[in-house]
C-alpha cells in the first residue's frame, strides 16, 4: 500500500480590506468649502491693502456674499455628518484619535465663527447686507463703533487661527499618507490608491 503523506495546509492570503471612504456628498462639500475658505482667507488678507475705490467695495461685497454661502454650506455639512457619520479611522494611537477629533471640532467651530463674526462686524458698521443681491439679510446687532472694532479684531484673530489650523490639518494628512502609510487621506481622496502599511 502506498504511503500516505500529509502536505502542510497553506492558508490563502485574505483579500485586502476595502478602504472605508467618505460619501460622495461629504467629499464634494469638503473640497468645495476648502476652496472657498482658502480663497476667502487669501482675499481677506489682500483686500485690506486696497485703496478706497468702487473696486474695493465690489471685492468686499463678494467677500460678504461668499462668507454667507460658507455659513450655509457649514450648516449643510454638519447636518450631513449627523445623517451619515464619517468612516472609522484606521488603527492609530489614542492621542492621534483625540487630536483628529479635536482639530475637526475646532475646524467646524471656525467655519461657523468666521462668517458669523463677519456678519456681526457688518451689522455693527451699519452697512446693508444682501445675499448676491437676491434678498436682504437682516442685521444681527445695532450699529455701534465699539462693537464694530470688537468684531473686526475677533474676525482677524480667528482668521489667523484658521490659517494655522488648516496648515496643521494638511500637514497631518500628508504625514499619514507618506509616513504612516495609512488611509486617513485616501478616505477623502477616492481617486488615490490607498497606502497600505509596509
PDB file of C-alpha atoms in Angstrom:
ATOM      1  CA  UNK A   1       0.000   0.000   0.000  1.00  0.00           C
ATOM      2  CA  UNK A   2       1.415   3.427  -0.913  1.00  0.00           C
ATOM      3  CA  UNK A   3       2.460   5.580   1.967  1.00  0.00           C
ATOM      4  CA  UNK A   4       0.171   8.497   2.640  1.00  0.00           C
ATOM      5  CA  UNK A   5       1.804  11.846   3.263  1.00  0.00           C
ATOM      6  CA  UNK A   6       0.119  14.894   4.686  1.00  0.00           C
ATOM      7  CA  UNK A   7       1.039  18.116   2.924  1.00  0.00           C
ATOM      8  CA  UNK A   8       1.032  21.235   5.064  1.00  0.00           C
ATOM      9  CA  UNK A   9      -2.060  23.294   4.534  1.00  0.00           C
ATOM     10  CA  UNK A  10      -1.361  26.747   3.144  1.00  0.00           C
ATOM     11  CA  UNK A  11      -3.952  29.292   4.135  1.00  0.00           C
ATOM     12  CA  UNK A  12      -4.958  31.585   1.280  1.00  0.00           C
ATOM     13  CA  UNK A  13      -3.962  35.206   1.625  1.00  0.00           C
ATOM     14  CA  UNK A  14      -7.050  37.196   2.609  1.00  0.00           C
ATOM     15  CA  UNK A  15      -8.101  39.866   0.134  1.00  0.00           C
ATOM     16  CA  UNK A  16      -7.137  43.420   1.058  1.00  0.00           C
ATOM     17  CA  UNK A  17      -9.571  45.147   3.359  1.00  0.00           C
ATOM     18  CA  UNK A  18     -11.712  47.665   1.447  1.00  0.00           C
ATOM     19  CA  UNK A  19     -10.974  51.273   2.318  1.00  0.00           C
ATOM     20  CA  UNK A  20     -13.801  52.973   4.171  1.00  0.00           C
ATOM     21  CA  UNK A  21     -14.393  56.256   2.380  1.00  0.00           C
ATOM     22  CA  UNK A  22     -16.499  59.308   2.948  1.00  0.00           C
ATOM     23  CA  UNK A  23     -19.660  59.589   0.879  1.00  0.00           C
ATOM     24  CA  UNK A  24     -19.585  61.478  -2.418  1.00  0.00           C
ATOM     25  CA  UNK A  25     -21.665  64.266  -0.859  1.00  0.00           C
ATOM     26  CA  UNK A  26     -19.251  64.628   2.071  1.00  0.00           C
ATOM     27  CA  UNK A  27     -16.250  64.694  -0.286  1.00  0.00           C
ATOM     28  CA  UNK A  28     -17.886  67.316  -2.516  1.00  0.00           C
ATOM     29  CA  UNK A  29     -18.773  69.512   0.472  1.00  0.00           C
ATOM     30  CA  UNK A  30     -15.288  69.152   1.926  1.00  0.00           C
ATOM     31  CA  UNK A  31     -13.450  70.284  -1.212  1.00  0.00           C
ATOM     32  CA  UNK A  32     -15.966  72.960  -2.158  1.00  0.00           C
ATOM     33  CA  UNK A  33     -15.631  74.501   1.300  1.00  0.00           C
ATOM     34  CA  UNK A  34     -11.855  74.049   1.322  1.00  0.00           C
ATOM     35  CA  UNK A  35     -11.506  76.018  -1.922  1.00  0.00           C
ATOM     36  CA  UNK A  36     -13.944  78.694  -0.731  1.00  0.00           C
ATOM     37  CA  UNK A  37     -12.347  79.107   2.709  1.00  0.00           C
ATOM     38  CA  UNK A  38      -8.756  79.227   1.450  1.00  0.00           C
ATOM     39  CA  UNK A  39      -9.801  81.700  -1.237  1.00  0.00           C
ATOM     40  CA  UNK A  40     -11.609  83.835   1.328  1.00  0.00           C
ATOM     41  CA  UNK A  41      -8.588  83.901   3.631  1.00  0.00           C
ATOM     42  CA  UNK A  42      -6.336  84.960   0.772  1.00  0.00           C
ATOM     43  CA  UNK A  43      -8.734  87.650  -0.445  1.00  0.00           C
ATOM     44  CA  UNK A  44      -9.290  88.831   3.114  1.00  0.00           C
ATOM     45  CA  UNK A  45      -5.567  89.452   3.620  1.00  0.00           C
ATOM     46  CA  UNK A  46      -5.251  91.133   0.221  1.00  0.00           C
ATOM     47  CA  UNK A  47      -8.292  93.394   0.217  1.00  0.00           C
ATOM     48  CA  UNK A  48      -7.218  95.282   3.355  1.00  0.00           C
ATOM     49  CA  UNK A  49      -4.348  96.748   1.353  1.00  0.00           C
ATOM     50  CA  UNK A  50      -6.586  98.094  -1.427  1.00  0.00           C
ATOM     51  CA  UNK A  51      -7.207 101.806  -1.720  1.00  0.00           C
ATOM     52  CA  UNK A  52     -10.757 103.035  -1.293  1.00  0.00           C
ATOM     53  CA  UNK A  53     -12.451 102.680  -4.652  1.00  0.00           C
ATOM     54  CA  UNK A  54     -15.519 101.118  -6.294  1.00  0.00           C
ATOM     55  CA  UNK A  55     -13.341  98.066  -6.986  1.00  0.00           C
ATOM     56  CA  UNK A  56     -12.593  97.643  -3.274  1.00  0.00           C
ATOM     57  CA  UNK A  57     -16.292  97.928  -2.432  1.00  0.00           C
ATOM     58  CA  UNK A  58     -17.062  95.250  -5.011  1.00  0.00           C
ATOM     59  CA  UNK A  59     -14.419  92.923  -3.559  1.00  0.00           C
ATOM     60  CA  UNK A  60     -15.800  93.437  -0.039  1.00  0.00           C
ATOM     61  CA  UNK A  61     -19.311  92.744  -1.312  1.00  0.00           C
ATOM     62  CA  UNK A  62     -18.267  89.448  -2.890  1.00  0.00           C
ATOM     63  CA  UNK A  63     -16.349  88.590   0.275  1.00  0.00           C
ATOM     64  CA  UNK A  64     -19.538  89.020   2.314  1.00  0.00           C
ATOM     65  CA  UNK A  65     -21.646  87.030  -0.142  1.00  0.00           C
ATOM     66  CA  UNK A  66     -19.159  84.181  -0.139  1.00  0.00           C
ATOM     67  CA  UNK A  67     -18.953  84.248   3.651  1.00  0.00           C
ATOM     68  CA  UNK A  68     -22.710  83.817   3.938  1.00  0.00           C
ATOM     69  CA  UNK A  69     -22.536  80.955   1.435  1.00  0.00           C
ATOM     70  CA  UNK A  70     -19.844  79.232   3.524  1.00  0.00           C
ATOM     71  CA  UNK A  71     -22.090  79.565   6.575  1.00  0.00           C
ATOM     72  CA  UNK A  72     -24.934  77.825   4.711  1.00  0.00           C
ATOM     73  CA  UNK A  73     -22.571  75.100   3.469  1.00  0.00           C
ATOM     74  CA  UNK A  74     -21.276  74.588   7.026  1.00  0.00           C
ATOM     75  CA  UNK A  75     -24.832  74.002   8.228  1.00  0.00           C
ATOM     76  CA  UNK A  76     -25.448  71.535   5.393  1.00  0.00           C
ATOM     77  CA  UNK A  77     -22.183  69.748   6.125  1.00  0.00           C
ATOM     78  CA  UNK A  78     -22.969  69.330   9.827  1.00  0.00           C
ATOM     79  CA  UNK A  79     -26.456  68.037   9.043  1.00  0.00           C
ATOM     80  CA  UNK A  80     -24.994  65.574   6.541  1.00  0.00           C
ATOM     81  CA  UNK A  81     -22.355  64.436   9.055  1.00  0.00           C
ATOM     82  CA  UNK A  82     -25.092  63.751  11.603  1.00  0.00           C
ATOM     83  CA  UNK A  83     -27.107  61.860   8.987  1.00  0.00           C
ATOM     84  CA  UNK A  84     -24.097  59.971   7.581  1.00  0.00           C
ATOM     85  CA  UNK A  85     -21.317  59.621  10.192  1.00  0.00           C
ATOM     86  CA  UNK A  86     -17.742  59.576   8.855  1.00  0.00           C
ATOM     87  CA  UNK A  87     -15.976  56.256   8.214  1.00  0.00           C
ATOM     88  CA  UNK A  88     -13.901  54.870  11.085  1.00  0.00           C
ATOM     89  CA  UNK A  89     -10.306  55.946  11.412  1.00  0.00           C
ATOM     90  CA  UNK A  90      -7.598  53.405  10.603  1.00  0.00           C
ATOM     91  CA  UNK A  91      -5.753  51.966  13.620  1.00  0.00           C
ATOM     92  CA  UNK A  92      -3.645  54.638  15.314  1.00  0.00           C
ATOM     93  CA  UNK A  93      -2.539  55.676  18.803  1.00  0.00           C
ATOM     94  CA  UNK A  94      -5.226  57.077  21.066  1.00  0.00           C
ATOM     95  CA  UNK A  95      -3.598  60.509  21.199  1.00  0.00           C
ATOM     96  CA  UNK A  96      -3.806  60.774  17.417  1.00  0.00           C
ATOM     97  CA  UNK A  97      -7.512  59.919  17.506  1.00  0.00           C
ATOM     98  CA  UNK A  98      -8.106  62.619  20.121  1.00  0.00           C
ATOM     99  CA  UNK A  99      -6.048  65.128  18.125  1.00  0.00           C
ATOM    100  CA  UNK A 100      -8.006  64.322  14.952  1.00  0.00           C
ATOM    101  CA  UNK A 101     -11.359  64.705  16.710  1.00  0.00           C
ATOM    102  CA  UNK A 102     -10.307  67.898  18.446  1.00  0.00           C
ATOM    103  CA  UNK A 103      -8.977  69.538  15.290  1.00  0.00           C
ATOM    104  CA  UNK A 104     -12.131  68.629  13.358  1.00  0.00           C
ATOM    105  CA  UNK A 105     -14.400  70.089  16.026  1.00  0.00           C
ATOM    106  CA  UNK A 106     -12.293  73.242  16.081  1.00  0.00           C
ATOM    107  CA  UNK A 107     -12.424  73.498  12.284  1.00  0.00           C
ATOM    108  CA  UNK A 108     -16.202  73.138  12.316  1.00  0.00           C
ATOM    109  CA  UNK A 109     -16.445  75.803  15.001  1.00  0.00           C
ATOM    110  CA  UNK A 110     -14.326  78.213  12.963  1.00  0.00           C
ATOM    111  CA  UNK A 111     -16.371  77.528   9.809  1.00  0.00           C
ATOM    112  CA  UNK A 112     -19.318  78.962  11.732  1.00  0.00           C
ATOM    113  CA  UNK A 113     -17.435  81.606  13.712  1.00  0.00           C
ATOM    114  CA  UNK A 114     -15.715  83.282  10.754  1.00  0.00           C
ATOM    115  CA  UNK A 115     -18.836  84.154   8.740  1.00  0.00           C
ATOM    116  CA  UNK A 116     -20.814  84.970  11.890  1.00  0.00           C
ATOM    117  CA  UNK A 117     -18.198  87.432  13.164  1.00  0.00           C
ATOM    118  CA  UNK A 118     -18.058  88.982   9.688  1.00  0.00           C
ATOM    119  CA  UNK A 119     -21.843  89.308   9.724  1.00  0.00           C
ATOM    120  CA  UNK A 120     -21.724  90.885  13.190  1.00  0.00           C
ATOM    121  CA  UNK A 121     -18.986  93.271  12.052  1.00  0.00           C
ATOM    122  CA  UNK A 122     -21.034  94.348   9.042  1.00  0.00           C
ATOM    123  CA  UNK A 123     -24.112  94.823  11.236  1.00  0.00           C
ATOM    124  CA  UNK A 124     -22.186  96.948  13.726  1.00  0.00           C
ATOM    125  CA  UNK A 125     -20.869  99.077  10.863  1.00  0.00           C
ATOM    126  CA  UNK A 126     -24.430  99.737   9.751  1.00  0.00           C
ATOM    127  CA  UNK A 127     -23.839  98.550   6.179  1.00  0.00           C
ATOM    128  CA  UNK A 128     -26.740  96.962   4.280  1.00  0.00           C
ATOM    129  CA  UNK A 129     -26.211  93.285   3.534  1.00  0.00           C
ATOM    130  CA  UNK A 130     -27.718  91.097   0.842  1.00  0.00           C
ATOM    131  CA  UNK A 131     -27.008  87.632  -0.475  1.00  0.00           C
ATOM    132  CA  UNK A 132     -25.810  88.024  -4.075  1.00  0.00           C
ATOM    133  CA  UNK A 133     -28.291  90.886  -4.381  1.00  0.00           C
ATOM    134  CA  UNK A 134     -31.205  88.437  -4.271  1.00  0.00           C
ATOM    135  CA  UNK A 135     -32.600  89.295  -0.856  1.00  0.00           C
ATOM    136  CA  UNK A 136     -31.777  91.422   2.151  1.00  0.00           C
ATOM    137  CA  UNK A 137     -30.003  89.830   5.105  1.00  0.00           C
ATOM    138  CA  UNK A 138     -31.061  91.229   8.494  1.00  0.00           C
ATOM    139  CA  UNK A 139     -28.583  92.865  10.848  1.00  0.00           C
ATOM    140  CA  UNK A 140     -27.655  90.820  13.906  1.00  0.00           C
ATOM    141  CA  UNK A 141     -26.921  93.834  16.124  1.00  0.00           C
ATOM    142  CA  UNK A 142     -27.474  97.566  16.004  1.00  0.00           C
ATOM    143  CA  UNK A 143     -24.894  99.991  14.685  1.00  0.00           C
ATOM    144  CA  UNK A 144     -22.054 100.584  17.143  1.00  0.00           C
ATOM    145  CA  UNK A 145     -18.474 101.741  16.701  1.00  0.00           C
ATOM    146  CA  UNK A 146     -17.250  99.817  19.753  1.00  0.00           C
ATOM    147  CA  UNK A 147     -18.985  96.632  18.634  1.00  0.00           C
ATOM    148  CA  UNK A 148     -17.553  97.021  15.137  1.00  0.00           C
ATOM    149  CA  UNK A 149     -13.992  97.289  16.449  1.00  0.00           C
ATOM    150  CA  UNK A 150     -14.503  94.289  18.741  1.00  0.00           C
ATOM    151  CA  UNK A 151     -15.890  92.048  15.998  1.00  0.00           C
ATOM    152  CA  UNK A 152     -13.333  93.265  13.489  1.00  0.00           C
ATOM    153  CA  UNK A 153     -10.497  92.285  15.819  1.00  0.00           C
ATOM    154  CA  UNK A 154     -12.178  88.975  16.642  1.00  0.00           C
ATOM    155  CA  UNK A 155     -12.658  88.214  12.943  1.00  0.00           C
ATOM    156  CA  UNK A 156      -8.984  88.935  12.258  1.00  0.00           C
ATOM    157  CA  UNK A 157      -7.747  86.811  15.169  1.00  0.00           C
ATOM    158  CA  UNK A 158      -9.946  83.893  14.147  1.00  0.00           C
ATOM    159  CA  UNK A 159      -8.645  84.131  10.584  1.00  0.00           C
ATOM    160  CA  UNK A 160      -5.084  83.658  11.870  1.00  0.00           C
ATOM    161  CA  UNK A 161      -6.175  80.689  13.975  1.00  0.00           C
ATOM    162  CA  UNK A 162      -7.952  79.181  10.977  1.00  0.00           C
ATOM    163  CA  UNK A 163      -4.880  79.581   8.751  1.00  0.00           C
ATOM    164  CA  UNK A 164      -2.732  77.803  11.335  1.00  0.00           C
ATOM    165  CA  UNK A 165      -5.270  75.021  11.795  1.00  0.00           C
ATOM    166  CA  UNK A 166      -5.584  74.461   8.030  1.00  0.00           C
ATOM    167  CA  UNK A 167      -1.799  74.168   7.709  1.00  0.00           C
ATOM    168  CA  UNK A 168      -1.734  71.701  10.595  1.00  0.00           C
ATOM    169  CA  UNK A 169      -4.622  69.745   9.046  1.00  0.00           C
ATOM    170  CA  UNK A 170      -2.852  69.478   5.685  1.00  0.00           C
ATOM    171  CA  UNK A 171       0.476  68.544   7.287  1.00  0.00           C
ATOM    172  CA  UNK A 172      -1.162  65.796   9.369  1.00  0.00           C
ATOM    173  CA  UNK A 173      -2.984  64.363   6.348  1.00  0.00           C
ATOM    174  CA  UNK A 174       0.218  64.268   4.285  1.00  0.00           C
ATOM    175  CA  UNK A 175       2.163  62.695   7.140  1.00  0.00           C
ATOM    176  CA  UNK A 176      -0.434  59.948   7.437  1.00  0.00           C
ATOM    177  CA  UNK A 177      -0.152  59.298   3.705  1.00  0.00           C
ATOM    178  CA  UNK A 178       3.641  59.422   3.278  1.00  0.00           C
ATOM    179  CA  UNK A 179       4.954  58.394   6.727  1.00  0.00           C
ATOM    180  CA  UNK A 180       2.291  56.285   8.429  1.00  0.00           C
ATOM    181  CA  UNK A 181       1.065  54.995   5.036  1.00  0.00           C
ATOM    182  CA  UNK A 182      -2.497  54.592   6.238  1.00  0.00           C
ATOM    183  CA  UNK A 183      -5.890  55.549   4.818  1.00  0.00           C
ATOM    184  CA  UNK A 184      -6.590  58.860   6.545  1.00  0.00           C
ATOM    185  CA  UNK A 185      -6.065  60.912   3.379  1.00  0.00           C
ATOM    186  CA  UNK A 186      -7.437  58.423   0.874  1.00  0.00           C
ATOM    187  CA  UNK A 187     -10.803  58.369   2.656  1.00  0.00           C
ATOM    188  CA  UNK A 188     -11.312  61.905   1.314  1.00  0.00           C
ATOM    189  CA  UNK A 189      -9.445  61.364  -1.982  1.00  0.00           C
ATOM    190  CA  UNK A 190     -11.071  58.339  -3.591  1.00  0.00           C
ATOM    191  CA  UNK A 191      -9.024  58.592  -6.801  1.00  0.00           C
ATOM    192  CA  UNK A 192      -5.746  57.997  -4.954  1.00  0.00           C
ATOM    193  CA  UNK A 193      -4.776  54.408  -4.210  1.00  0.00           C
ATOM    194  CA  UNK A 194      -4.548  53.573  -0.500  1.00  0.00           C
ATOM    195  CA  UNK A 195      -1.084  53.413   1.016  1.00  0.00           C
ATOM    196  CA  UNK A 196      -1.037  50.094   2.793  1.00  0.00           C
ATOM    197  CA  UNK A 197       1.288  49.641   5.775  1.00  0.00           C
ATOM    198  CA  UNK A 198       4.609  48.063   4.837  1.00  0.00           C
TER     199      UNK A 198
END
